[in-house]
Coordinates of C-alpha atoms in Angstrom, one line a residue:
X1 CA -28.0 -32.1 -58.0
X2 CA -29.6 -33.0 -54.3
X3 CA -30.3 -29.8 -52.6
X4 CA -28.8 -31.3 -49.3
X5 CA -25.4 -30.2 -48.4
X6 CA -22.5 -32.7 -47.2
X7 CA -20.9 -32.4 -44.0
X8 CA -17.6 -30.9 -44.6
X9 CA -15.1 -32.3 -42.0
X10 CA -12.8 -29.5 -40.3
X11 CA -9.3 -31.0 -40.4
X12 CA -5.7 -29.8 -39.7
X13 CA -4.9 -26.8 -42.3
X14 CA -1.2 -27.2 -42.2
X15 CA -0.2 -30.1 -44.5
X16 CA 2.2 -30.1 -46.9
X17 CA 0.9 -29.7 -50.5
X18 CA 0.8 -32.8 -52.6
X19 CA 3.5 -33.1 -55.5
X20 CA 2.6 -32.6 -58.7
X21 CA 3.1 -36.6 -59.5
X22 CA 0.6 -37.2 -56.7
X23 CA -2.1 -35.0 -58.2
X24 CA -4.8 -36.7 -60.5
X25 CA -5.0 -35.8 -64.2
X26 CA -7.4 -32.7 -65.1
X27 CA -9.7 -35.2 -66.8
X28 CA -10.0 -37.1 -63.5
X29 CA -10.8 -34.2 -61.7
X30 CA -13.4 -33.0 -64.2
X31 CA -15.3 -36.5 -64.0
X32 CA -15.2 -36.1 -60.2
X33 CA -16.9 -32.6 -60.7
X34 CA -19.4 -34.2 -62.9
X35 CA -20.4 -36.5 -60.3
X36 CA -20.5 -33.9 -57.8
X37 CA -22.8 -32.0 -59.9
X38 CA -25.1 -35.0 -60.0
X39 CA -25.1 -35.0 -56.2
X40 CA -22.5 -37.7 -55.3
X41 CA -21.4 -37.3 -51.8
X42 CA -18.5 -39.6 -52.3
X43 CA -16.9 -37.8 -55.2
X44 CA -17.2 -34.5 -53.2
X45 CA -15.5 -35.7 -50.3
X46 CA -12.7 -37.0 -52.6
X47 CA -12.6 -33.7 -54.3
X48 CA -12.5 -31.9 -50.8
X49 CA -9.4 -34.2 -49.9
X50 CA -7.3 -33.4 -53.2
X51 CA -7.9 -29.7 -52.6
X52 CA -8.0 -29.2 -48.9
X53 CA -4.1 -29.2 -48.5
X54 CA -3.7 -26.9 -51.6
X55 CA -6.3 -24.5 -50.6
X56 CA -5.1 -24.2 -47.0
X57 CA -1.6 -23.4 -48.1
X58 CA -3.2 -20.5 -50.2
X59 CA -5.5 -19.3 -47.5
X60 CA -2.9 -19.5 -44.9
X61 CA -0.7 -17.1 -46.9
X62 CA -3.9 -14.5 -47.5
X63 CA -5.8 -14.9 -44.1
X64 CA -3.3 -15.9 -41.4
X65 CA -5.9 -16.5 -39.0
X66 CA -6.5 -20.3 -38.3
X67 CA -10.2 -20.0 -37.6
X68 CA -11.0 -18.0 -40.9
X69 CA -8.9 -20.3 -43.0
X70 CA -11.0 -23.5 -41.8
X71 CA -14.1 -21.2 -42.6
X72 CA -13.3 -19.8 -45.8
X73 CA -11.9 -23.3 -47.1
X74 CA -15.4 -24.9 -46.1
X75 CA -17.2 -21.9 -47.5
X76 CA -15.1 -22.4 -50.8
X77 CA -15.9 -26.1 -51.1
X78 CA -19.5 -25.6 -50.3
X79 CA -19.9 -23.3 -53.3
X80 CA -18.1 -25.9 -55.5
X81 CA -20.9 -28.4 -54.0
X82 CA -23.7 -26.0 -54.9
X83 CA -22.4 -24.7 -58.2
X84 CA -20.5 -27.7 -59.8
X85 CA -23.2 -28.1 -62.7
X86 CA -22.2 -24.4 -63.8
X87 CA -18.7 -25.1 -64.5
X88 CA -18.2 -24.8 -68.4
X89 CA -14.6 -25.7 -68.6
X90 CA -13.5 -22.6 -70.1
X91 CA -10.6 -22.7 -67.4
X92 CA -8.8 -25.2 -65.6
X93 CA -11.1 -26.8 -62.8
X94 CA -8.1 -25.8 -60.2
X95 CA -8.2 -22.1 -61.5
X96 CA -12.1 -22.0 -61.0
X97 CA -11.8 -23.5 -57.4
X98 CA -8.8 -21.1 -56.5
X99 CA -10.8 -18.1 -57.9
X100 CA -13.7 -18.8 -55.5
X101 CA -11.3 -19.2 -52.6
X102 CA -9.6 -16.2 -53.7
X103 CA -13.1 -14.2 -53.5
X104 CA -14.1 -15.7 -50.2
X105 CA -10.9 -14.8 -48.7
X106 CA -11.1 -11.3 -49.8
X107 CA -14.6 -10.9 -48.2
X108 CA -13.1 -12.3 -45.1
X109 CA -10.4 -9.9 -45.0
X110 CA -12.6 -7.1 -45.1
X111 CA -14.4 -8.5 -42.0
X112 CA -11.2 -9.5 -40.3
X113 CA -8.1 -7.8 -41.3
X114 CA -4.7 -9.2 -40.8
X115 CA -3.5 -9.8 -37.2
X116 CA -0.2 -8.3 -35.9
X117 CA 1.9 -11.3 -35.5
X118 CA 5.0 -12.4 -33.6
X119 CA 7.5 -13.1 -36.5
X120 CA 8.8 -15.9 -34.2
X121 CA 5.6 -17.8 -33.7
X122 CA 5.0 -18.5 -37.7
X123 CA 3.3 -21.8 -37.6
X124 CA 3.6 -22.1 -41.4
X125 CA 7.6 -22.8 -40.8
X126 CA 8.1 -26.4 -40.1
X127 CA 10.0 -27.2 -37.1
X128 CA 10.9 -30.5 -38.0
X129 CA 14.7 -31.4 -38.5
X130 CA 15.4 -31.5 -42.4
X131 CA 17.8 -34.2 -43.7
X132 CA 21.0 -32.9 -45.2
X133 CA 20.1 -32.8 -48.7
X134 CA 16.7 -31.0 -47.9
X135 CA 18.4 -28.4 -45.5
X136 CA 19.2 -25.7 -48.2
X137 CA 15.7 -26.0 -49.6
X138 CA 14.0 -25.9 -46.1
X139 CA 16.1 -22.6 -45.5
X140 CA 15.1 -21.0 -48.5
X141 CA 11.2 -21.9 -47.9
X142 CA 11.4 -20.7 -44.3
X143 CA 13.2 -17.2 -45.3
X144 CA 10.4 -16.8 -48.1
X145 CA 7.6 -17.4 -45.6
X146 CA 8.9 -14.8 -43.2
X147 CA 9.5 -12.2 -45.9
X148 CA 6.1 -12.7 -47.5
X149 CA 4.6 -11.4 -44.2
X150 CA 5.8 -8.0 -45.1
X151 CA 3.8 -7.9 -48.5
X152 CA 0.3 -7.0 -48.9
X153 CA -2.4 -9.7 -49.5
X154 CA -2.5 -9.2 -53.0
X155 CA 1.2 -9.5 -53.4
X156 CA 1.2 -12.5 -51.2
X157 CA -1.4 -14.1 -53.3
X158 CA 0.7 -14.0 -56.6
X159 CA 3.8 -15.2 -54.8
X160 CA 2.2 -18.1 -53.1
X161 CA 0.6 -19.1 -56.5
X162 CA 3.9 -18.7 -58.2
X163 CA 6.2 -20.3 -55.9
X164 CA 4.0 -22.8 -54.1
X165 CA 1.6 -23.8 -56.5
X166 CA 3.6 -23.4 -59.9
X167 CA 0.9 -21.6 -61.7
X168 CA 1.5 -18.9 -64.7
X169 CA 0.7 -15.3 -64.8
X170 CA -2.5 -15.9 -67.1
X171 CA -3.9 -18.6 -64.8
X172 CA -3.1 -16.3 -61.6
X173 CA -4.9 -13.4 -63.7
X174 CA -8.0 -15.5 -63.9
X175 CA -7.9 -16.6 -60.2
X176 CA -7.5 -13.1 -58.7
X177 CA -9.7 -11.7 -61.6
X178 CA -7.2 -8.6 -62.9
X179 CA -5.2 -8.2 -66.1
X180 CA -2.0 -10.4 -66.7
X181 CA -0.1 -7.1 -66.8
X182 CA -1.4 -6.4 -63.3
X183 CA -0.1 -9.8 -62.0
X184 CA 3.2 -9.0 -63.8
X185 CA 3.5 -5.8 -61.8
X186 CA 2.5 -7.1 -58.4
X187 CA 5.0 -9.8 -58.9
X188 CA 7.7 -7.4 -59.8
X189 CA 7.2 -5.1 -56.6
X190 CA 6.8 -8.3 -54.5
X191 CA 10.1 -9.7 -55.6
X192 CA 12.1 -6.7 -54.9
X193 CA 10.5 -6.5 -51.5
X194 CA 11.4 -10.1 -50.8
X195 CA 14.9 -9.7 -52.0
X196 CA 15.4 -6.8 -49.8
X197 CA 14.0 -8.7 -46.9
X198 CA 15.8 -12.0 -47.6
X199 CA 19.2 -10.5 -48.8
X200 CA 22.4 -12.2 -49.2
X201 CA 22.6 -15.5 -51.3
X202 CA 19.3 -16.6 -50.6
X203 CA 17.9 -13.5 -52.6
X204 CA 19.4 -15.0 -55.9
X205 CA 16.9 -17.7 -55.6
X206 CA 13.8 -15.4 -56.4

């Protein structure tokens, strides 16, 4: 692989995640990674575009500092570029990449703890008017986002990976590097806190 690193463009971090139908097959992603391991810049740029929205969503939940989110996302993808040839396929490619992002975010949080934020200024909540058939879903989404701010970073991570990325406990355990039972315990306590924070009929969604 070429020792020269590609330029990673910094773009807007608050994009909606791709739907499952829009995501490429795992085999296609692995083919991309093989090309990245061979030093193919175009393949890396395509892989970056595929993962940028998903990683941004995840890192926004963990860090909540725009400047750190961009930095950690770029650091994560640079590790992917530099170590693509070390991926052996023992886990899903997405698990491997999210695990790198989680470790990078943890190191960033040690340097920059969570800021004290005004709950009325949560930029992750869409201000765009939703059509009638999406209004209920948007209300649930916005309530969950607000409630998650009351959780610890570890609890936010498991909630985000579960509800916004659709991952199972075993895959989450690989990403955050802890036993599956620990993930289940974190999710149990996180859901209890979220139910208390959301309340009413919306809590039944959790």
